Short mmCIF file of C-alpha atoms and ligand atoms in Angstrom, two decimals:
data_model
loop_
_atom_site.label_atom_id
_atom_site.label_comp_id
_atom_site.label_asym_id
_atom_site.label_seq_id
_atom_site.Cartn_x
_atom_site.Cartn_y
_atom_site.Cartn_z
CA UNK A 1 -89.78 117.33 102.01
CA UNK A 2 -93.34 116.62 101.34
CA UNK A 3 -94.56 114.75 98.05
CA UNK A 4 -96.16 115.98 95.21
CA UNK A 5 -99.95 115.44 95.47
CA UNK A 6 -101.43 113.53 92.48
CA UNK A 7 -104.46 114.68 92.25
CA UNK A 8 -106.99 112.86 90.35
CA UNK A 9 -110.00 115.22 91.03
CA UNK A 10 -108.26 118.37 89.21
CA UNK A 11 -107.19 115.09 86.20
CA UNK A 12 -110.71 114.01 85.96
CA UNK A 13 -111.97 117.38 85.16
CA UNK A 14 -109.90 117.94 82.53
CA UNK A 15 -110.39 114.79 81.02
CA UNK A 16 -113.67 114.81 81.34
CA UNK A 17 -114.16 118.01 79.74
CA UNK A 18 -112.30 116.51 76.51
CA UNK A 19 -114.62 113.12 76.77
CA UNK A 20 -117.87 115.67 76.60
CA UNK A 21 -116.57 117.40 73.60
CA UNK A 22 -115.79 114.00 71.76
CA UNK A 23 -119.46 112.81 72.69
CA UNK A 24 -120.29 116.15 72.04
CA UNK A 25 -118.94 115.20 68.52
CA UNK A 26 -120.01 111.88 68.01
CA UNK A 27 -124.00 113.12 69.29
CA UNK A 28 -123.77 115.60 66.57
CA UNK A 29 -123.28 112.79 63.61
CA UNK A 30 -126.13 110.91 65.31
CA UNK A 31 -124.36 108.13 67.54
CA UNK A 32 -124.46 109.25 71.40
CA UNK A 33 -122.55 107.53 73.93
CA UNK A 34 -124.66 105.30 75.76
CA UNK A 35 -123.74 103.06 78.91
CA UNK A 36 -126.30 100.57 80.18
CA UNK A 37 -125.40 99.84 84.42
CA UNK A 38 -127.32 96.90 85.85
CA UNK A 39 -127.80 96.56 89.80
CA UNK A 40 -128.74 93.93 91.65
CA UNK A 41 -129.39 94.08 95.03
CA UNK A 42 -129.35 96.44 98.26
CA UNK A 43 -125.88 96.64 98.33
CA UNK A 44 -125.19 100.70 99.93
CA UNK A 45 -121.52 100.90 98.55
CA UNK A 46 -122.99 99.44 94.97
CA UNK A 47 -125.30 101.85 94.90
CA UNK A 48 -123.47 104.90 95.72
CA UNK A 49 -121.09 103.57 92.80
CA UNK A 50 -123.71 103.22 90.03
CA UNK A 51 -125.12 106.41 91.23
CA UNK A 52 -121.75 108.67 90.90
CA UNK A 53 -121.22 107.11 87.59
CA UNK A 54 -124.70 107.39 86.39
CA UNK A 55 -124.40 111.11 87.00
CA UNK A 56 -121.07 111.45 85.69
CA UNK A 57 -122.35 110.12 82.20
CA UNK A 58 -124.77 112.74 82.34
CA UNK A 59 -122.40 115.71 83.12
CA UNK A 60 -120.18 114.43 79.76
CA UNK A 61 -123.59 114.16 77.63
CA UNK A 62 -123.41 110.04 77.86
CA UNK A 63 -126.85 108.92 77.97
CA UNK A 64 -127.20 106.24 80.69
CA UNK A 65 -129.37 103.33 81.25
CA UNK A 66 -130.16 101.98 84.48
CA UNK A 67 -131.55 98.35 85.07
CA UNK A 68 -131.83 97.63 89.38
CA UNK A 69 -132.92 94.02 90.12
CA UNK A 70 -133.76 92.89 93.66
CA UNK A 71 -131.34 90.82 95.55
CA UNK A 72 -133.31 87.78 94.99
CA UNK A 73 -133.65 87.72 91.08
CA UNK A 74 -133.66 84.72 88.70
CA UNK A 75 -130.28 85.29 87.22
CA UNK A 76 -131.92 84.21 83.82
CA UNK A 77 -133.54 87.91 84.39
CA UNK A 78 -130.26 89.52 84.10
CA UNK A 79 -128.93 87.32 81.33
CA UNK A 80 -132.10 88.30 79.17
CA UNK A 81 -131.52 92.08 79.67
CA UNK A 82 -127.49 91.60 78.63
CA UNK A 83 -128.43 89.45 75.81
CA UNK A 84 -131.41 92.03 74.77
CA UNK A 85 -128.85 94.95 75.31
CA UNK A 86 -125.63 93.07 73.34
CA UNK A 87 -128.45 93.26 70.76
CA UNK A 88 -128.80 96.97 70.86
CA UNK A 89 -126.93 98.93 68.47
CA UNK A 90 -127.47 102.26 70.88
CA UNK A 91 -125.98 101.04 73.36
CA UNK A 92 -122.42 101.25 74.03
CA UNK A 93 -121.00 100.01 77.23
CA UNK A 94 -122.65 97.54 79.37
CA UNK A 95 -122.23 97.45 82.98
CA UNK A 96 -122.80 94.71 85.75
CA UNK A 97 -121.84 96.10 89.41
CA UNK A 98 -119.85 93.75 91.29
CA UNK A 99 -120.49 92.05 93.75
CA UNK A 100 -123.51 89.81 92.77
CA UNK A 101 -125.70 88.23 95.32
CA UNK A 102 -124.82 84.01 95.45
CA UNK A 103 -127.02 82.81 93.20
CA UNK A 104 -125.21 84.30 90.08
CA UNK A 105 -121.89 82.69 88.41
CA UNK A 106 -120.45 86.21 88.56
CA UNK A 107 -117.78 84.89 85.54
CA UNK A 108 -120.66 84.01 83.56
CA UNK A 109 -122.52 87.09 83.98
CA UNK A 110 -119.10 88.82 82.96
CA UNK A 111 -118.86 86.28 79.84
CA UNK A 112 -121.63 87.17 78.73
CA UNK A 113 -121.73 90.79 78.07
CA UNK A 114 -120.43 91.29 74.60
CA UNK A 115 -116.84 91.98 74.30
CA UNK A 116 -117.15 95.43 71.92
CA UNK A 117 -119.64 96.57 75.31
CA UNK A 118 -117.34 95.21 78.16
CA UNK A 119 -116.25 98.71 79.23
CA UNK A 120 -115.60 97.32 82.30
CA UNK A 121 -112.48 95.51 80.56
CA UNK A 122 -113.66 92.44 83.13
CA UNK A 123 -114.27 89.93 79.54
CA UNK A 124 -112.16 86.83 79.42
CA UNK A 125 -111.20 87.86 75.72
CA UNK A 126 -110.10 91.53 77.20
CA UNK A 127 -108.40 90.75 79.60
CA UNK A 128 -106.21 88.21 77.39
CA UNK A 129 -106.15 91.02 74.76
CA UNK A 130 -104.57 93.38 77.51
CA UNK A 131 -102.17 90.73 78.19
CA UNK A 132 -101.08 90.19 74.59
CA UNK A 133 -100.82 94.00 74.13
CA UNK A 134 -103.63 94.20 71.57
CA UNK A 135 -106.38 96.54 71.49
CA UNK A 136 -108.43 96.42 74.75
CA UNK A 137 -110.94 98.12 77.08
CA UNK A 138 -108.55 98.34 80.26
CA UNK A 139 -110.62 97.66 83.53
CA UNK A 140 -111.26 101.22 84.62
CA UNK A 141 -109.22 101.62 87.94
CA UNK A 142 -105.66 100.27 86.69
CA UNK A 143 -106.14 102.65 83.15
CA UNK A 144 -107.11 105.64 85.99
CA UNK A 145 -103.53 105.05 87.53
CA UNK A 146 -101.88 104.72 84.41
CA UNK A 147 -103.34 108.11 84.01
CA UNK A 148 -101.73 109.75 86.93
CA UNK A 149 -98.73 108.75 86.13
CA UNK A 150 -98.63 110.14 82.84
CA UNK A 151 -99.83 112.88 83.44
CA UNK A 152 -97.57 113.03 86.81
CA UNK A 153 -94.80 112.99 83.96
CA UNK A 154 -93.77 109.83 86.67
CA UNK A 155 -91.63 107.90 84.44
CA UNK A 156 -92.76 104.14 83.97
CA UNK A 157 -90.13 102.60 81.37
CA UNK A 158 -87.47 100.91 83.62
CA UNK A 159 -88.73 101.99 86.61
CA UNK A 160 -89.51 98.85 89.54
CA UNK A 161 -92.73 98.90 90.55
CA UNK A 162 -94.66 96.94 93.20
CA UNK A 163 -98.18 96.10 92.96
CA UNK A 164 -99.64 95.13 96.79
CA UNK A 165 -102.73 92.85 95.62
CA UNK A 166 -103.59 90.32 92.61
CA UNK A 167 -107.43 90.78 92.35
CA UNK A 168 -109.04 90.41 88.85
CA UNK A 169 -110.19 93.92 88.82
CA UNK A 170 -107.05 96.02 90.11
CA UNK A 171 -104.14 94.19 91.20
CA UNK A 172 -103.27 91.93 88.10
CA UNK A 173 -105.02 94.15 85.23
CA UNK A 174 -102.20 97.10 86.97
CA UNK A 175 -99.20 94.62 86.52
CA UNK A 176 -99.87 94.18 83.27
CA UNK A 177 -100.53 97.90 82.16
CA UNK A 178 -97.40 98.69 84.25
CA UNK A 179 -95.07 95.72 82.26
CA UNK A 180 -96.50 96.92 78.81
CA UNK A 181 -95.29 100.21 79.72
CA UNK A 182 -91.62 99.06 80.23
CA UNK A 183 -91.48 98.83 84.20
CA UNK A 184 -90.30 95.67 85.58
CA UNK A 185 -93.29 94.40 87.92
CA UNK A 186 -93.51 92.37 91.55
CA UNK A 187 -97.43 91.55 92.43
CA UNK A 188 -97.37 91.39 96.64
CA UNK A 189 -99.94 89.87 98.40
CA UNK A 190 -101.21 87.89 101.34
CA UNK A 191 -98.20 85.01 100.79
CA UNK A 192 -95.69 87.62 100.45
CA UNK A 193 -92.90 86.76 103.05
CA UNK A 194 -91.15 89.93 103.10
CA UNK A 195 -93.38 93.01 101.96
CA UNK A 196 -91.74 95.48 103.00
CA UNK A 197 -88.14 94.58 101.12
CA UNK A 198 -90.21 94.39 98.18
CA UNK A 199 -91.62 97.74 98.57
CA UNK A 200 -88.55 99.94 99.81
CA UNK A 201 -86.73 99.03 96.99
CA UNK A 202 -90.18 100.00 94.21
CA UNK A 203 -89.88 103.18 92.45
CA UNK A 204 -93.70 103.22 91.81
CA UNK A 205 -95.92 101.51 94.53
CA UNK A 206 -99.86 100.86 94.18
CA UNK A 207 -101.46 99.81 96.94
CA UNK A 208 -104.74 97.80 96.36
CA UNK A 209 -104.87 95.73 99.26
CA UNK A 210 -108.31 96.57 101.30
CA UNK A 211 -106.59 97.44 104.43
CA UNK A 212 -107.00 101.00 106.31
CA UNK A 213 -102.95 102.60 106.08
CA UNK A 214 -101.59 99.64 105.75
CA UNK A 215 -98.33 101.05 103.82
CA UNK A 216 -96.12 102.88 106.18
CA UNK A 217 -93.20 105.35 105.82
CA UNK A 218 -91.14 102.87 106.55
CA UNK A 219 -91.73 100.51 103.85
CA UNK A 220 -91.14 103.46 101.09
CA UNK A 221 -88.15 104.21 99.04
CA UNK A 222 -87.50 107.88 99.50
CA UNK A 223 -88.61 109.89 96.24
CA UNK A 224 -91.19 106.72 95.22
CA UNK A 225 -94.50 107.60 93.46
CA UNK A 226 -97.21 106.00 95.85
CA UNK A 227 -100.52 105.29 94.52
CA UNK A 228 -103.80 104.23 96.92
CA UNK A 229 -106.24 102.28 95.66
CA UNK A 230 -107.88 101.17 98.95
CA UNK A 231 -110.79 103.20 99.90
CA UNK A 232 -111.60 102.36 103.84
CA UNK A 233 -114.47 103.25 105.70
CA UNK A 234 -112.84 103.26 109.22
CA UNK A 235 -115.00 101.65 112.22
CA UNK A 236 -114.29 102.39 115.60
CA UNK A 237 -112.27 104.85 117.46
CA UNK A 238 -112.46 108.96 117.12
CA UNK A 239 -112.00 108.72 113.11
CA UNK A 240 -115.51 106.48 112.88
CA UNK A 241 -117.19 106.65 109.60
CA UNK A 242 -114.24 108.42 107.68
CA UNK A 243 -112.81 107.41 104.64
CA UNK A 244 -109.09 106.54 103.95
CA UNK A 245 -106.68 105.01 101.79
CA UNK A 246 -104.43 101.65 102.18
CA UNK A 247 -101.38 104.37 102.67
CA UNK A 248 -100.18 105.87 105.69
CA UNK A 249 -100.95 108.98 103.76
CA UNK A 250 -99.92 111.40 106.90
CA UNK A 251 -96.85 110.07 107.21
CA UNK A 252 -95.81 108.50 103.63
CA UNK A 253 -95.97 112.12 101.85
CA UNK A 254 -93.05 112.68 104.19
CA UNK A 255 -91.37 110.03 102.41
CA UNK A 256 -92.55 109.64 99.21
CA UNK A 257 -91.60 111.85 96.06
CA UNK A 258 -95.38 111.91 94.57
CA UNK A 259 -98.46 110.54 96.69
CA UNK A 260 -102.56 110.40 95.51
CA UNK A 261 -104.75 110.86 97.77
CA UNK A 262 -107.97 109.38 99.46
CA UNK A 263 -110.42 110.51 98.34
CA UNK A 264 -109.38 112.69 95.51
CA UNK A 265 -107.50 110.38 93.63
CA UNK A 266 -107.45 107.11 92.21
CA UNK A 267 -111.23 107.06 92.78
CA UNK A 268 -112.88 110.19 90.28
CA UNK A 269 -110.28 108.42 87.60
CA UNK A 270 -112.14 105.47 88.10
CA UNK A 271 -115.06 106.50 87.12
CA UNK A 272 -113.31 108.98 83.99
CA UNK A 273 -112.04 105.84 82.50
CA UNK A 274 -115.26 104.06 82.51
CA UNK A 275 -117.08 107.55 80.48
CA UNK A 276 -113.46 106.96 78.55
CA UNK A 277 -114.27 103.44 76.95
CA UNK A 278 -117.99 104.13 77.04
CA UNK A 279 -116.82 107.12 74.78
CA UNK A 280 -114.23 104.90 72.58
CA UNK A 281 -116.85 102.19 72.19
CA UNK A 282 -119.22 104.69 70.33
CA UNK A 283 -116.50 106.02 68.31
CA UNK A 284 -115.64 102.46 67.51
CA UNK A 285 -119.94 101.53 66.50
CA UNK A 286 -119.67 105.11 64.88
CA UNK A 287 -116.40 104.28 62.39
CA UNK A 288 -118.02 100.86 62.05
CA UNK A 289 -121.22 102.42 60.64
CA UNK A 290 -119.19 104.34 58.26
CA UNK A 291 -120.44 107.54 60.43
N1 GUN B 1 -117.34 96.75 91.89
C1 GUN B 1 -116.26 97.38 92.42
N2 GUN B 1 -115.55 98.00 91.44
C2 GUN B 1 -116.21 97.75 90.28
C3 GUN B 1 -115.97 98.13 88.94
O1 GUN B 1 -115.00 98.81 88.60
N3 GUN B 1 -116.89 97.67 88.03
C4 GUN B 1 -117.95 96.90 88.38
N4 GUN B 1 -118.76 96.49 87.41
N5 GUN B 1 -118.19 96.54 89.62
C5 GUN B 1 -117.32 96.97 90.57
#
């Protein structure tokens, strides 16, 4: 039997439609969401990704800022502009698209945006508040998958759930958000002896390793909720230039009892959590104010 499809395009709508009524709301008693994105360098993939989210702040009434730097800047350029928009009490969220070119301590960048701003959820101070359980911005992807699932009605408490990768952004942010929700967690990754026991056994699997298909049929417990991170621009052969996923999606939905997509899923909810904390940020300057 084929899996459910989770998809995140048909989620993001919706919750994008209630994030433009709330800055809807919030515009109206004189506070409009406002994210500030800083780009630095040539990077194509970087700029398709400030570009999509750019435009989806403007589709939810989020006013956007947009600061592009060439590859070569004095990093004290880019500190200036955080430090002058920390100061700013109309903007919300603040922004630094990863990666940065070698001259910039990417950690310091990331240090210094202030933490109310870091929509991003990439702060030192958030992500030890997301590990203590206390009030956080969540980095965007791992909250997006958290979304699915919910909204999958995929149940999390006492499930096992396998997360393939431990980077800063996806992979370790996800085990946490999955172990506050009551599953009991196993990060995979490069060292991993034996992958594939760990997998087959997972109720819920997220795959965020980088790698075209890399999670086969074979290595999923039937009925499992499968969730692909990976977005892969394939290379050679007759799929050149295509996009896919770090799943075996063909051949996994076979196996699996719910399955996202790529593209179509993770990746929209990406970018709906990021209009999500720029959103809860203003709320938070808003209540603050005493508006
Ligand atoms: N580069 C790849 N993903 C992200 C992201 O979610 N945020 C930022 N700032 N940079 C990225």
């Amino acid at each position: 039997m084929s899996a459910r499809i989770l998809d995140g395009n048909a989620l993001s709508v919706q919750v994008r439609s209630q994030l433009a009524d709330a800055a809807a709301a919030l515009s109206a008693r004189g506070v409009q969401p406002c994210l500030a994105v800083i780009l630095v360098g040539g990077d194509p993939a970087s700029a398709v990704y400030v570009r999509n989210k750019v435009a989806a702040c403007e589709k939810a009434g989020i006013k956007s800022l947009k600061f592009e730097y060439p590859q070569d800047v004095d990093p004290a350029r880019v500190f200036e502009r955080i430090a002058a928009l920390n100061a700013d009490s109309s903007v919300h969220g603040i922004l630094v698209q990863l990666p940065l070119p070698p001259q910039f301590d990417e950690k310091a960048v990331l240090e210094a945006i202030s933490v109310a701003k870091d929509v991003d959820g990439f702060h030192a101070e958030n992500v030890g508040r997301l590990s203590q359980g206390q009030e956080a911005f969540f980095p965007c992807t791992p909250h997006g998958v958290m979304k699915m699932l919910e909204a999958a009605e995929v149940p999390v408490k006492g499930a096992d759930a396998v997360v393939i990768g431990r980077s800063n952004i996806v992979g370790k942010p996800m085990a946490v958000l999955l172990t506050n929700a009551g599953a009991t967690v196993t990060v995979c990754h490069s060292q991993t002896r034996d992958l594939a026991a760990h997998t087959r056994r997972a109720d819920i699997v997220v795959a965020a390793v980088g790698r075209p298909r890399f999670l086969k049929a074979d290595m999923v417990k039937p009925g499992a909720a499968v969730i692909d991170v990976g977005i892969n621009r394939l290379r050679d052969g007759a799929e050149a230039g295509k996009l896919c996923g770090d799943v075996d999606f063909d051949a996994v939905k076979e196996v699996a009892g719910a399955i996202s997509p790529v593209p179509g899923g993770v990746g929209p909810m990406t970018i709906t959590m990021l209009l999500a904390n720029t959103v809860e940020s203003a709320r938070r300057a808003a209540a603050k104010a005493g508006l």
